[in-house]
GROMACS .gro file of C-alpha atoms in nm:
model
   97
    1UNK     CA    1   0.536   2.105   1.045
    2UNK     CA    2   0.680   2.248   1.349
    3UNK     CA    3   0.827   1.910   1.479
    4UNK     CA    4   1.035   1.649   1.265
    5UNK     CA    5   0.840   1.366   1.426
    6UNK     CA    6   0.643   1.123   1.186
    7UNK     CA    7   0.376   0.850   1.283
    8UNK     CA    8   0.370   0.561   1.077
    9UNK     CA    9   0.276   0.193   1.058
   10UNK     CA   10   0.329  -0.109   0.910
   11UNK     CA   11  -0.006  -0.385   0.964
   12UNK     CA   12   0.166  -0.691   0.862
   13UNK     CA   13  -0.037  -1.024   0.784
   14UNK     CA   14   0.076  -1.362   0.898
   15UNK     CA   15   0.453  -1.333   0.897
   16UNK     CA   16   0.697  -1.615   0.953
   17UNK     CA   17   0.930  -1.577   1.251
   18UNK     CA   18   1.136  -1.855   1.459
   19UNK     CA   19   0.910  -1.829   1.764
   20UNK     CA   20   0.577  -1.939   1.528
   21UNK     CA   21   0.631  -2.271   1.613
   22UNK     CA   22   0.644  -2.199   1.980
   23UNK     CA   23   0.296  -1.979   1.983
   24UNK     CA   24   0.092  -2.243   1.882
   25UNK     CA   25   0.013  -2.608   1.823
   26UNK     CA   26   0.173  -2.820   1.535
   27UNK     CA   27  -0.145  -2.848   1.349
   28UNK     CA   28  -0.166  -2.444   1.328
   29UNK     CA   29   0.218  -2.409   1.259
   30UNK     CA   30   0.178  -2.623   0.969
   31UNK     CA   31  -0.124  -2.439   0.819
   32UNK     CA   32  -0.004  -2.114   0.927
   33UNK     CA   33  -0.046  -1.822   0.608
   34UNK     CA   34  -0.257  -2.096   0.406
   35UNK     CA   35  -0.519  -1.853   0.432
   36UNK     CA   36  -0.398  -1.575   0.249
   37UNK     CA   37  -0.391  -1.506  -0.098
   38UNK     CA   38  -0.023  -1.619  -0.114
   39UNK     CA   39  -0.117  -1.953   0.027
   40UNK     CA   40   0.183  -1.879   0.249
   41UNK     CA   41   0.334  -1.677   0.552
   42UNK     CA   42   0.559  -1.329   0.474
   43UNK     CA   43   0.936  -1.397   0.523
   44UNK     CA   44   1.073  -1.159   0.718
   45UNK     CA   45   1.286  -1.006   0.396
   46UNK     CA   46   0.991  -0.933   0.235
   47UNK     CA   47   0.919  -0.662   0.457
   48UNK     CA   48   1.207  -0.535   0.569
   49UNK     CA   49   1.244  -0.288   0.238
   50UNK     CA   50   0.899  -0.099   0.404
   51UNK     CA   51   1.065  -0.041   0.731
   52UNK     CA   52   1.400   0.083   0.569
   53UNK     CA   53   1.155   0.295   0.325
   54UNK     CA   54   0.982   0.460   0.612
   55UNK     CA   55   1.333   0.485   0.845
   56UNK     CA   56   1.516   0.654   0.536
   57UNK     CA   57   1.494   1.041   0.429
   58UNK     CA   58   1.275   0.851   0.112
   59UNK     CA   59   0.976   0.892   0.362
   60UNK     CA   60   1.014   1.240   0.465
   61UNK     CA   61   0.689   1.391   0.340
   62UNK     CA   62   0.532   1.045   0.444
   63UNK     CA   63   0.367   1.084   0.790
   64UNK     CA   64  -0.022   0.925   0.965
   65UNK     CA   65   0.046   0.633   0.718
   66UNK     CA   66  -0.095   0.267   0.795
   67UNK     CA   67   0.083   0.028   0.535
   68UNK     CA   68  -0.064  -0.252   0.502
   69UNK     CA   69   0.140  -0.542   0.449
   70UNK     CA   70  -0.136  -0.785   0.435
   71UNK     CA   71  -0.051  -1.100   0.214
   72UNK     CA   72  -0.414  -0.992   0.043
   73UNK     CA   73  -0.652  -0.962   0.352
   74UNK     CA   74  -0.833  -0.618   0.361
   75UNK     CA   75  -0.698  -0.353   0.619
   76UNK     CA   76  -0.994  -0.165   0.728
   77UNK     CA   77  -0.996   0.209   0.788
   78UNK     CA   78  -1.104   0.156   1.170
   79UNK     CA   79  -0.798  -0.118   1.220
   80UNK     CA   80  -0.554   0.202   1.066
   81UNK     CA   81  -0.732   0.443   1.344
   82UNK     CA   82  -0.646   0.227   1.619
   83UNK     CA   83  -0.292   0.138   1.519
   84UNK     CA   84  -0.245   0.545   1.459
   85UNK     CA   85  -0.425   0.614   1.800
   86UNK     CA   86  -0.196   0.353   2.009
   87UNK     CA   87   0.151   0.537   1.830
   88UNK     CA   88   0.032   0.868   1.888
   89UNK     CA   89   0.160   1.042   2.213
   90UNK     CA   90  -0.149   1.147   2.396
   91UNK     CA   91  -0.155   1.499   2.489
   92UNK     CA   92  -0.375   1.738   2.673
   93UNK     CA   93  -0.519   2.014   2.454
   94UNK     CA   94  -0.705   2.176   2.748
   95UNK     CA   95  -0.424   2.249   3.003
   96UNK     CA   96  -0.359   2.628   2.991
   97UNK     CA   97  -0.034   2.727   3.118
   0.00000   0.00000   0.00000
């Protein structure tokens, strides 16, 4: 690799977060996350040990990864394209020097 620089992701599912409540209407804060497989929203803890993982030396061979932190709902391979396409600097391949 001729650079250090690593492109990853993390495609979290519903995750709980003081500003929920202010996003939407009480009737959706109170269901919010029902609809996983959890039955429940991500705390924030739960997936903070992924972004330490991919900030440490741990994750130094680990690079173009989408993890997806889901609560259960499928992450499809075009979703991981986009998220890897919107975090990778555009370049021009064609501009000769």
């Amino acid at each position: 690799m001729q650079t250090s620089i690593r492109v990853n992701s993390v495609a979290p599912g519903p995750v709980w977060t003081p500003l929920i409540p202010s996003t939407m209407p009480d009737e959706k804060v109170k269901k919010f996350g029902e609809d996983t497989s959890f039955e429940r929203p991500a705390q924030p803890v739960e997936l903070a040990p992924l972004f330490v993982f991919l900030a440490s030396n741990e994750a130094r061979f680990v690079t173009g990864e989408v993890y997806g932190a889901t609560l259960g709902f499928p992450l499809s391979r075009n979703f991981q394209i986009e998220i890897l396409a919107r975090a990778t600097p555009k370049r021009d391949y064609y501009c000769q020097s």
